[in-house]
PDB file of C-alpha atoms in Angstrom:
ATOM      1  CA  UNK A 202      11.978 -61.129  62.569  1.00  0.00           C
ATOM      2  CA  UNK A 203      14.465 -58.738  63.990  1.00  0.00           C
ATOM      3  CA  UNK A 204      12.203 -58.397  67.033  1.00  0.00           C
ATOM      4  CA  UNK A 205      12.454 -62.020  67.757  1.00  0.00           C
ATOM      5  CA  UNK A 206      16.458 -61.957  67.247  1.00  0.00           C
ATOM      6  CA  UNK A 207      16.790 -59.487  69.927  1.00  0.00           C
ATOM      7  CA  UNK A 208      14.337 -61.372  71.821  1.00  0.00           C
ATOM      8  CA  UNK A 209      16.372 -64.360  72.120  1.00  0.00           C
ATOM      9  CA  UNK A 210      19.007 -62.417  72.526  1.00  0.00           C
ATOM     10  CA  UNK A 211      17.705 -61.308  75.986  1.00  0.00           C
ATOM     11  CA  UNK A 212      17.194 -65.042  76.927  1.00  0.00           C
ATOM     12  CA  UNK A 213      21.108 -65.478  75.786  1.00  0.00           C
ATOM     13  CA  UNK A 214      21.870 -62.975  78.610  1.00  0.00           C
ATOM     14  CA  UNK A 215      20.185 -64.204  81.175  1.00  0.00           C
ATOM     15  CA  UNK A 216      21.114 -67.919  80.286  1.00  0.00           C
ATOM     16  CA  UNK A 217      25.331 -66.346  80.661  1.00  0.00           C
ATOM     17  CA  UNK A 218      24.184 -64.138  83.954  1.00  0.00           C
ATOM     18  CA  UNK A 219      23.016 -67.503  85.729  1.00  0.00           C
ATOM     19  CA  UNK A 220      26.347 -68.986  84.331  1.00  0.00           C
ATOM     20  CA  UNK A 221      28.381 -66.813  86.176  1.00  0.00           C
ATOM     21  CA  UNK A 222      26.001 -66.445  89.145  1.00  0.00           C
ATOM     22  CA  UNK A 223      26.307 -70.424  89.512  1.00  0.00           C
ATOM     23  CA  UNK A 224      29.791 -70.725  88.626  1.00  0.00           C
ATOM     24  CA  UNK A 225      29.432 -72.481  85.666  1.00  0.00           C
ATOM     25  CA  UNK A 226      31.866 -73.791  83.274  1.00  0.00           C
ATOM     26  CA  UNK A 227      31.148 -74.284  79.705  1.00  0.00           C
ATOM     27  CA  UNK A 228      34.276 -74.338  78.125  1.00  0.00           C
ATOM     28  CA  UNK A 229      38.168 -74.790  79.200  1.00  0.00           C
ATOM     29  CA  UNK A 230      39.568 -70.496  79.768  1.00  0.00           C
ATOM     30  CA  UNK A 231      41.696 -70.513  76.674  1.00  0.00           C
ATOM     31  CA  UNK A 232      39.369 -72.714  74.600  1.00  0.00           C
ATOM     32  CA  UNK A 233      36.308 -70.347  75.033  1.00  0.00           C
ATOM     33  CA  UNK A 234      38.424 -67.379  74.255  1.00  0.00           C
ATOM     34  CA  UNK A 235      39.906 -68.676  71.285  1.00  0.00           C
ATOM     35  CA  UNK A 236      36.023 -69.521  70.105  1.00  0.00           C
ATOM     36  CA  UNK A 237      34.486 -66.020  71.197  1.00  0.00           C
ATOM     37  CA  UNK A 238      37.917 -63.769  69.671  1.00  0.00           C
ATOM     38  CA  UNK A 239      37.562 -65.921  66.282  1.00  0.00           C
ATOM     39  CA  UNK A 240      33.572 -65.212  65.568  1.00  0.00           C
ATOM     40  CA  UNK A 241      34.080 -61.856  66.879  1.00  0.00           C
ATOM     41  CA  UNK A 242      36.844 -60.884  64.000  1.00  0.00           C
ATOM     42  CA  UNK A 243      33.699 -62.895  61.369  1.00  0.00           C
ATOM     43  CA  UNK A 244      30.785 -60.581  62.869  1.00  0.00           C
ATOM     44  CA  UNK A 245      31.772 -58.190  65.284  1.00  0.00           C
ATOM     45  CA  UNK A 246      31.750 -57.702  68.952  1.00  0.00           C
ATOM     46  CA  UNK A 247      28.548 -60.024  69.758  1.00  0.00           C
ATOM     47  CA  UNK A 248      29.946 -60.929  73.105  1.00  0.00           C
ATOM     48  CA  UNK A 249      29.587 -57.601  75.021  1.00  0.00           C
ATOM     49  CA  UNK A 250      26.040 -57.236  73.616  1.00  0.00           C
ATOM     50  CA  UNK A 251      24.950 -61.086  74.019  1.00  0.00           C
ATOM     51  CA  UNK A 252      27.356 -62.791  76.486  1.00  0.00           C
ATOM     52  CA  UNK A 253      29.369 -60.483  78.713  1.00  0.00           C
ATOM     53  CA  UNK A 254      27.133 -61.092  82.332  1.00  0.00           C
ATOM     54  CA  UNK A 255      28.088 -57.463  83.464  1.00  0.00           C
ATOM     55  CA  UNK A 256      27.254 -55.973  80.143  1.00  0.00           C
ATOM     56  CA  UNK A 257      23.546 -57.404  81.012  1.00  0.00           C
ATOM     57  CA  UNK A 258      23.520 -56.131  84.586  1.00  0.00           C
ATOM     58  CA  UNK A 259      24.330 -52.693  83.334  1.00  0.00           C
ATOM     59  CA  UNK A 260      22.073 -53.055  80.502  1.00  0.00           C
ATOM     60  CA  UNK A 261      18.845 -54.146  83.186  1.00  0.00           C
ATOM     61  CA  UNK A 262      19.799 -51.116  85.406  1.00  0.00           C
ATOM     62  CA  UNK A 263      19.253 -49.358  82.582  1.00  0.00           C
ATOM     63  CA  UNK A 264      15.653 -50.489  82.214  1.00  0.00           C
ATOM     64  CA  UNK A 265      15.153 -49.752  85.420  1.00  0.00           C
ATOM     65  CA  UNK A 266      15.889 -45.998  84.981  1.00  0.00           C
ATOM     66  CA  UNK A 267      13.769 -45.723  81.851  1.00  0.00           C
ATOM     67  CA  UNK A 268      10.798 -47.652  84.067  1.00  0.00           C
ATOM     68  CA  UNK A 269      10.568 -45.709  86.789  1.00  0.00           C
ATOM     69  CA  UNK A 270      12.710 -42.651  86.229  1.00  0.00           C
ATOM     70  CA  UNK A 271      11.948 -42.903  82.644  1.00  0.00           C
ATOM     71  CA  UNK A 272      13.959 -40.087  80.996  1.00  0.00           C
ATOM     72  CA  UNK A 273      17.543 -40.465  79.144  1.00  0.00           C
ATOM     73  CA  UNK A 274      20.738 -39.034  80.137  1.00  0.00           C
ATOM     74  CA  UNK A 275      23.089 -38.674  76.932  1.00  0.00           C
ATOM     75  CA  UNK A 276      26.762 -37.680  77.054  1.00  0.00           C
ATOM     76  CA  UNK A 277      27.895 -35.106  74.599  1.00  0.00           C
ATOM     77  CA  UNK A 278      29.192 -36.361  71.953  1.00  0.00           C
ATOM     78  CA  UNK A 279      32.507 -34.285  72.254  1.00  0.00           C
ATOM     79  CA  UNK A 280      33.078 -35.743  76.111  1.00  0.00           C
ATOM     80  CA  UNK A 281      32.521 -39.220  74.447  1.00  0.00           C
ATOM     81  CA  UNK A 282      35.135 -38.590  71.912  1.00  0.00           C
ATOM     82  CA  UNK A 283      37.598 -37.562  74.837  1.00  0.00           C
ATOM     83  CA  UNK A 284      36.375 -40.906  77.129  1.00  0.00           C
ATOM     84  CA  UNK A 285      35.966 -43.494  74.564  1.00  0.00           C
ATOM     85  CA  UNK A 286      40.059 -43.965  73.952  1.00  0.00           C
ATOM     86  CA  UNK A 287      40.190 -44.489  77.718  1.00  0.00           C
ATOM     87  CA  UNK A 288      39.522 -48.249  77.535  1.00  0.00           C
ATOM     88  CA  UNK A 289      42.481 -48.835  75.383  1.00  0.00           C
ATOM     89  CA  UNK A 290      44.914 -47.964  77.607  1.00  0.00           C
ATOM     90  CA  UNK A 291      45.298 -50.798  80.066  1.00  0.00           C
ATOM     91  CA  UNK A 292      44.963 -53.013  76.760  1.00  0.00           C
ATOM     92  CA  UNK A 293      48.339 -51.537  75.298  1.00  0.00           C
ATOM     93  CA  UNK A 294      50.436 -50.854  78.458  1.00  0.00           C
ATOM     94  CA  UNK A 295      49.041 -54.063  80.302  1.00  0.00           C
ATOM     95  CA  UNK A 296      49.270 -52.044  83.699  1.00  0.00           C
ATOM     96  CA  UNK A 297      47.905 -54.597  85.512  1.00  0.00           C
ATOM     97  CA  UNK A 298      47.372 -53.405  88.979  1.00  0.00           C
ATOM     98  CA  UNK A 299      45.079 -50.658  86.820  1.00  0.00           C
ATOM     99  CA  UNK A 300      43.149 -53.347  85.143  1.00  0.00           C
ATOM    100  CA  UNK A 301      42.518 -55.442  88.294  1.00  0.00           C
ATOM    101  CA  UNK A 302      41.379 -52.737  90.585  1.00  0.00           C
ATOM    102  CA  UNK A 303      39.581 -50.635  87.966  1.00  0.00           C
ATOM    103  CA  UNK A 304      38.122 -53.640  86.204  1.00  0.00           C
ATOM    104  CA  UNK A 305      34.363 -53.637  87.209  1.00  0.00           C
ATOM    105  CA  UNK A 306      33.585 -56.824  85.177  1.00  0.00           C
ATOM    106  CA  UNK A 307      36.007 -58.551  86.704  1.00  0.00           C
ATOM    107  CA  UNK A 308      35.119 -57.617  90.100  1.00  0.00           C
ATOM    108  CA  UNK A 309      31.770 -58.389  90.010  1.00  0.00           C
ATOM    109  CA  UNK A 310      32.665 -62.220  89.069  1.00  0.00           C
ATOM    110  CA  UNK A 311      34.926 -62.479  91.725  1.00  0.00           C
ATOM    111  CA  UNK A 312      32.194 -61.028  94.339  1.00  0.00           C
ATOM    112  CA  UNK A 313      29.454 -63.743  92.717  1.00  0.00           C
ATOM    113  CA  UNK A 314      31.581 -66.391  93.319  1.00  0.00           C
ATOM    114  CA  UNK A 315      32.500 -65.787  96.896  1.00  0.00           C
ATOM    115  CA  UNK A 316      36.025 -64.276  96.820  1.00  0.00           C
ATOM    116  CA  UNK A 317      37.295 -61.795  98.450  1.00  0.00           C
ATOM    117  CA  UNK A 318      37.792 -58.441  96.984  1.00  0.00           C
ATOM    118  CA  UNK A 319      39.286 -55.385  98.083  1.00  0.00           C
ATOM    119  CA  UNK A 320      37.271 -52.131  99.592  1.00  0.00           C
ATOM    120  CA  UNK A 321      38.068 -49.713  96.847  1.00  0.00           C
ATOM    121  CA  UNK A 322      37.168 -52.478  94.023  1.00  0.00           C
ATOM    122  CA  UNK A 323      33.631 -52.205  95.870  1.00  0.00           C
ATOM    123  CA  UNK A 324      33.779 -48.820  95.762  1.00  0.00           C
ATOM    124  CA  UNK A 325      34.372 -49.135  91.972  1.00  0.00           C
ATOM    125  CA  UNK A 326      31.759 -51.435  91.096  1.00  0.00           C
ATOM    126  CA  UNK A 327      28.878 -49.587  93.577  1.00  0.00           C
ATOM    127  CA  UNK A 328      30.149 -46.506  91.193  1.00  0.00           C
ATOM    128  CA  UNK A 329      29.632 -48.288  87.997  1.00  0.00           C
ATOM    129  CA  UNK A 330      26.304 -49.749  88.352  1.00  0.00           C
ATOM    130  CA  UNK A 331      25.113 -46.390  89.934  1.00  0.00           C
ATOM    131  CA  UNK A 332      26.303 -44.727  86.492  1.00  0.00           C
ATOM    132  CA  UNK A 333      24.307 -47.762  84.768  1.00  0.00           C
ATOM    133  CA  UNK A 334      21.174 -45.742  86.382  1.00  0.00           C
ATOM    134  CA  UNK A 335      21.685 -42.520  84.072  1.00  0.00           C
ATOM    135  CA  UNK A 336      23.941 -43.614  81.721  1.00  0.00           C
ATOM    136  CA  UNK A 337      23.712 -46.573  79.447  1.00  0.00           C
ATOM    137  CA  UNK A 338      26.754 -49.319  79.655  1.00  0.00           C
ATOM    138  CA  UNK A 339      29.060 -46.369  81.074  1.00  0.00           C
ATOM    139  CA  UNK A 340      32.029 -49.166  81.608  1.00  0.00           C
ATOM    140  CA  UNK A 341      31.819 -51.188  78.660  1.00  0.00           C
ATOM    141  CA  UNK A 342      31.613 -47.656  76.536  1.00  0.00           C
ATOM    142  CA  UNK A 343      34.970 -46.275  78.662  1.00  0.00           C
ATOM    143  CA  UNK A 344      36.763 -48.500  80.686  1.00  0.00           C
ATOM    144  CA  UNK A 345      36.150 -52.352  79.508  1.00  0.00           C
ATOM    145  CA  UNK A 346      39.362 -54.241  78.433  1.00  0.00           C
ATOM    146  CA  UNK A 347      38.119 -57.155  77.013  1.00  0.00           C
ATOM    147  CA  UNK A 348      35.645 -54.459  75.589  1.00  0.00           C
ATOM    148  CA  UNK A 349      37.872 -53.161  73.914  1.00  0.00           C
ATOM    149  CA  UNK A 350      40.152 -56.014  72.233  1.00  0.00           C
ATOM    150  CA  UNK A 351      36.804 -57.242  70.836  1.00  0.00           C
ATOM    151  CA  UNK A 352      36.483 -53.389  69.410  1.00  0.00           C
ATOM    152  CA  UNK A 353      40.038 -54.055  67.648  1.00  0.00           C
ATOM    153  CA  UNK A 354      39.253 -57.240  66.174  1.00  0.00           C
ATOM    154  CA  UNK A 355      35.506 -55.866  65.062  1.00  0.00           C
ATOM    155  CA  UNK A 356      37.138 -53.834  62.060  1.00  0.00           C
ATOM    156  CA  UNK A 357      38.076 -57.029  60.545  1.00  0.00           C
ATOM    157  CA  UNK A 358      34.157 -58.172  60.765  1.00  0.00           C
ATOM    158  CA  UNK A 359      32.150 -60.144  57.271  1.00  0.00           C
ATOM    159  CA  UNK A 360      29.133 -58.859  58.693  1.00  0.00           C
ATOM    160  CA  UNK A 361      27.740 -55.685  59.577  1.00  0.00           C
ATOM    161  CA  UNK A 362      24.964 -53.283  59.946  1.00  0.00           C
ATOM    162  CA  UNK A 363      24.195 -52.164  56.193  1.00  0.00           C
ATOM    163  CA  UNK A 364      21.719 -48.427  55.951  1.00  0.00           C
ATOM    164  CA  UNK A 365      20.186 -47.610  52.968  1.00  0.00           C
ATOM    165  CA  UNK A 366      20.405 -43.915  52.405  1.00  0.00           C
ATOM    166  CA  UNK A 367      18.210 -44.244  50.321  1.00  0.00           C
ATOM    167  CA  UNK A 368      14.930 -45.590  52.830  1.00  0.00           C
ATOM    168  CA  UNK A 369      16.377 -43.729  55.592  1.00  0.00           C
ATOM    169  CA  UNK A 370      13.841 -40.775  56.458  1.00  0.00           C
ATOM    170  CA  UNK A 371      16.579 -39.876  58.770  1.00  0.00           C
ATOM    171  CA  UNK A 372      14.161 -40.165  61.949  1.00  0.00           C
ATOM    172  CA  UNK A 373      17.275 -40.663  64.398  1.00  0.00           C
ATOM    173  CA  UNK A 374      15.692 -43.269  66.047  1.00  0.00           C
ATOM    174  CA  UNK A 375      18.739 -45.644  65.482  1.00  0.00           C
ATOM    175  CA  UNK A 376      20.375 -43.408  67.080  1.00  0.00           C
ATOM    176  CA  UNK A 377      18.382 -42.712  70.173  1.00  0.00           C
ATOM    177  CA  UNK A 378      18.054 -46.775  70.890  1.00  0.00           C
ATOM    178  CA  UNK A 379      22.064 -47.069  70.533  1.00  0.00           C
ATOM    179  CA  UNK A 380      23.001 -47.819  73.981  1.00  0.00           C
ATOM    180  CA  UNK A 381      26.591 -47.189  72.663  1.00  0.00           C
ATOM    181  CA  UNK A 382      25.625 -44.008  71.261  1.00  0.00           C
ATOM    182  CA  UNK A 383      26.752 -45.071  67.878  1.00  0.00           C
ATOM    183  CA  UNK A 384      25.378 -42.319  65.220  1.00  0.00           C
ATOM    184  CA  UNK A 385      24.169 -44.828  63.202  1.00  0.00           C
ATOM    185  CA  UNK A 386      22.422 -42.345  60.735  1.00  0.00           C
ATOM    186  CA  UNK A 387      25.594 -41.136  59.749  1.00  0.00           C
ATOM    187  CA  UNK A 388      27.097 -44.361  58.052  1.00  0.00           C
ATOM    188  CA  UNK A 389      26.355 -46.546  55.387  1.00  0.00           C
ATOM    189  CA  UNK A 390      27.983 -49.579  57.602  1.00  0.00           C
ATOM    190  CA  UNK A 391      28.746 -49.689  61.259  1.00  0.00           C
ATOM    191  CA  UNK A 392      32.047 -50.534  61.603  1.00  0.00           C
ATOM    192  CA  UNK A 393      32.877 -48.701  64.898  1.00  0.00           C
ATOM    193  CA  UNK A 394      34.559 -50.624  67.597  1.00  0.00           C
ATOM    194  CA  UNK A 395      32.029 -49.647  70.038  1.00  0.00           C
ATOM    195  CA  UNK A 396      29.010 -51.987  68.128  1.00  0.00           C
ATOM    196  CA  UNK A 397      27.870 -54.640  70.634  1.00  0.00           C
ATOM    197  CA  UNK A 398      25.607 -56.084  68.161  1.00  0.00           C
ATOM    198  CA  UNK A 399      22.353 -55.353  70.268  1.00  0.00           C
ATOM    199  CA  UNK A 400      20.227 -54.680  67.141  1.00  0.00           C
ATOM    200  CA  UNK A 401      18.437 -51.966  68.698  1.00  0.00           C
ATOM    201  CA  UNK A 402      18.925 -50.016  65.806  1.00  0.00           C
ATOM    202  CA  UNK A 403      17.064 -52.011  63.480  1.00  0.00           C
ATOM    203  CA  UNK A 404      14.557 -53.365  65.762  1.00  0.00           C
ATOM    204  CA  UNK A 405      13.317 -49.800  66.108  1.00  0.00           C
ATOM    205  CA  UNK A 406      13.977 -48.568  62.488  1.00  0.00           C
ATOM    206  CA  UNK A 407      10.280 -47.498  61.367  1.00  0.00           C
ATOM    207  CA  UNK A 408      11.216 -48.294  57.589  1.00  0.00           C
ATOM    208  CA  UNK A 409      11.198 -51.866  56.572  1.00  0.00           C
ATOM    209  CA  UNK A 410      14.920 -52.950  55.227  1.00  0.00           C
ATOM    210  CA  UNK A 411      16.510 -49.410  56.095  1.00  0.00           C
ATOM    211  CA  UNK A 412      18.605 -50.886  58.350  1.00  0.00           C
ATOM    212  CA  UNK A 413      19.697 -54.951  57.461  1.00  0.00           C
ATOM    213  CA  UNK A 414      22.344 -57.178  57.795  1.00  0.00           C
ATOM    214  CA  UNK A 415      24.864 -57.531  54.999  1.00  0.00           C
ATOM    215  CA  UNK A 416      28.393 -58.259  54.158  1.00  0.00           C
ATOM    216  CA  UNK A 417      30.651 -55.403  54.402  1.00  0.00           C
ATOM    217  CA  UNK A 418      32.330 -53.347  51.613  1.00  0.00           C
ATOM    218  CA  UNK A 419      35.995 -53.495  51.263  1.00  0.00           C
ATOM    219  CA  UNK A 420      36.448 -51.014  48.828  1.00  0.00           C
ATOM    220  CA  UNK A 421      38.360 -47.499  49.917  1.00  0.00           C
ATOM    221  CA  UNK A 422      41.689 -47.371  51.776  1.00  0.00           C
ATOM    222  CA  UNK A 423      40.222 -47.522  55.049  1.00  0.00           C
ATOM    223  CA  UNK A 424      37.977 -50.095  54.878  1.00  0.00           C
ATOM    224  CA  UNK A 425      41.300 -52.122  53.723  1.00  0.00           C
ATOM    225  CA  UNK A 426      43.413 -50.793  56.397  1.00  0.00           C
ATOM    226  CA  UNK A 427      41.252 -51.430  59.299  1.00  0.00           C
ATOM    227  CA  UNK A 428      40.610 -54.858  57.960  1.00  0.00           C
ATOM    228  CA  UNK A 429      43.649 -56.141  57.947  1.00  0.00           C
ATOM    229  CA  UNK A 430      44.993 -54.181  60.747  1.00  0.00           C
ATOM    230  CA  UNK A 431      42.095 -56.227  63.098  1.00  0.00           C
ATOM    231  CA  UNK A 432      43.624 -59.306  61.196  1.00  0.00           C
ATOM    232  CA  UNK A 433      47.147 -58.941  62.341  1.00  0.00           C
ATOM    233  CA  UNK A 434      45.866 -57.861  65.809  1.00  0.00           C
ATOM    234  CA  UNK A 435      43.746 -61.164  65.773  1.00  0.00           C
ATOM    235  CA  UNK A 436      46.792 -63.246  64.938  1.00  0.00           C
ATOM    236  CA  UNK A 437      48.609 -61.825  67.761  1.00  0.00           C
ATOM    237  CA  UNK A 438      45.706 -62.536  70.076  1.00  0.00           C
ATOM    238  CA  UNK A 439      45.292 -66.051  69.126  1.00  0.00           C
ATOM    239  CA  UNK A 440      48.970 -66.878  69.497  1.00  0.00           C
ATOM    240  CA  UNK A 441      49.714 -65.603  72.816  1.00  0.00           C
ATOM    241  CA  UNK A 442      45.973 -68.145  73.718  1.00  0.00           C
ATOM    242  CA  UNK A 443      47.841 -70.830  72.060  1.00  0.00           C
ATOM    243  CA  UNK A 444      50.510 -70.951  74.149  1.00  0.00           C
TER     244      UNK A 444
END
């Protein structure tokens, strides 16, 4: 069943990729924002995983190094520690002249649709989808803004991945097939901001119900804390759209 979630999933992307390719419109700027913040804070960050067009161009040159390269370049976990608080940055501060000319996502919609972009942006995007080669989603894992707000208002998600302890024969392969490099054998529910929402992880679980879909605890002082600190955050997001 899982297999067929994911599935669709991939159909999902490419439907959103030919969106943007084409210029497409679905929904008014503000409207669609308001829709994908408001289900993100219910089940977590599904956009980056599902929606996000660059997301899925980083995610296919990622394929394309395990086809015909076929090995898989991890980042120690202690440099990931030190990179992952990078994306935050232009999200608090609002430097925008960072954002713009940093902002790989962005850039590559404004190159699809014709407009003009600056050399170094070029630069920065030829950079980024080079990394996409040996590294999997190297911008949405460091650098993405939007990436990051959706991280913020994942802590305040219903729905999560659940692992039973229990099942879990502690394989790793959750971990392996986490293009986030989430250490999903670690936790009893993935609640990290990082969670896309792929379902790799339980697509390639070996043990049947290890790894499911539930409804988060909300017992402990953190679990508290982070949910209603992405609940404030979300309030503050949806106001500021409102305007």
């Amino acid at each position: 069943m899982i297999k067929k979630v994911v599935n669709f999933r991939i159909l999902i992307q490419i439907i959103f990729l030919g969106f943007m390719i084409f210029s497409v419109t679905i929904l008014e700027r503000s409207m669609s924002r308001l829709i994908v913040l408001s289900v993100t804070f219910l089940i977590g960050s599904y956009h980056c995983g599902w929606i996000c067009p660059f997301g899925t161009i980083q995610e296919y040159m990622s394929k394309i190094r395990k086809k015909f390269i076929r090995k898989t370049y991890s980042v120690p976990e202690k440099i990931d520690k030190i990179l992952s608080p990078i994306r935050y940055i232009p999200l608090f501060i609002s430097v925008v002249l960072i954002t713009d000319v940093l902002n790989a996502r962005k850039i590559m919609f404004s190159l699809l649709r014709g407009k003009q972009i600056a050399i170094i942006s070029l630069v920065v995007l030829i950079i980024f989808l080079i990394f996409s080669l040996f590294i999997d989603r190297p911008f949405c894992r460091w650098f993405c803004v939007d990436g990051a707000r959706y991280g913020l208002l994942s802590f305040g998600r219903i729905l999560t991945i659940k692992r039973d302890n229990e099942k879990c024969v502690n394989c790793q392969k959750c971990d392996k097939s986490c293009p986030m490099e989430i250490k999903v054998s670690r936790h009893n529910e993935i609640l990290n901001p990082k969670c896309i929402n792929c379902l790799s992880c339980i697509a390639e679980c070996p043990e049947r119900k290890t790894l499911s879909i539930g409804i988060r605890s909300f017992s402990g002082k953190y679990n508290l804390i982070s949910f209603f600190g992405a609940l404030v955050f979300g309030i503050w997001v949806l106001t500021r759209l409102l305007k």
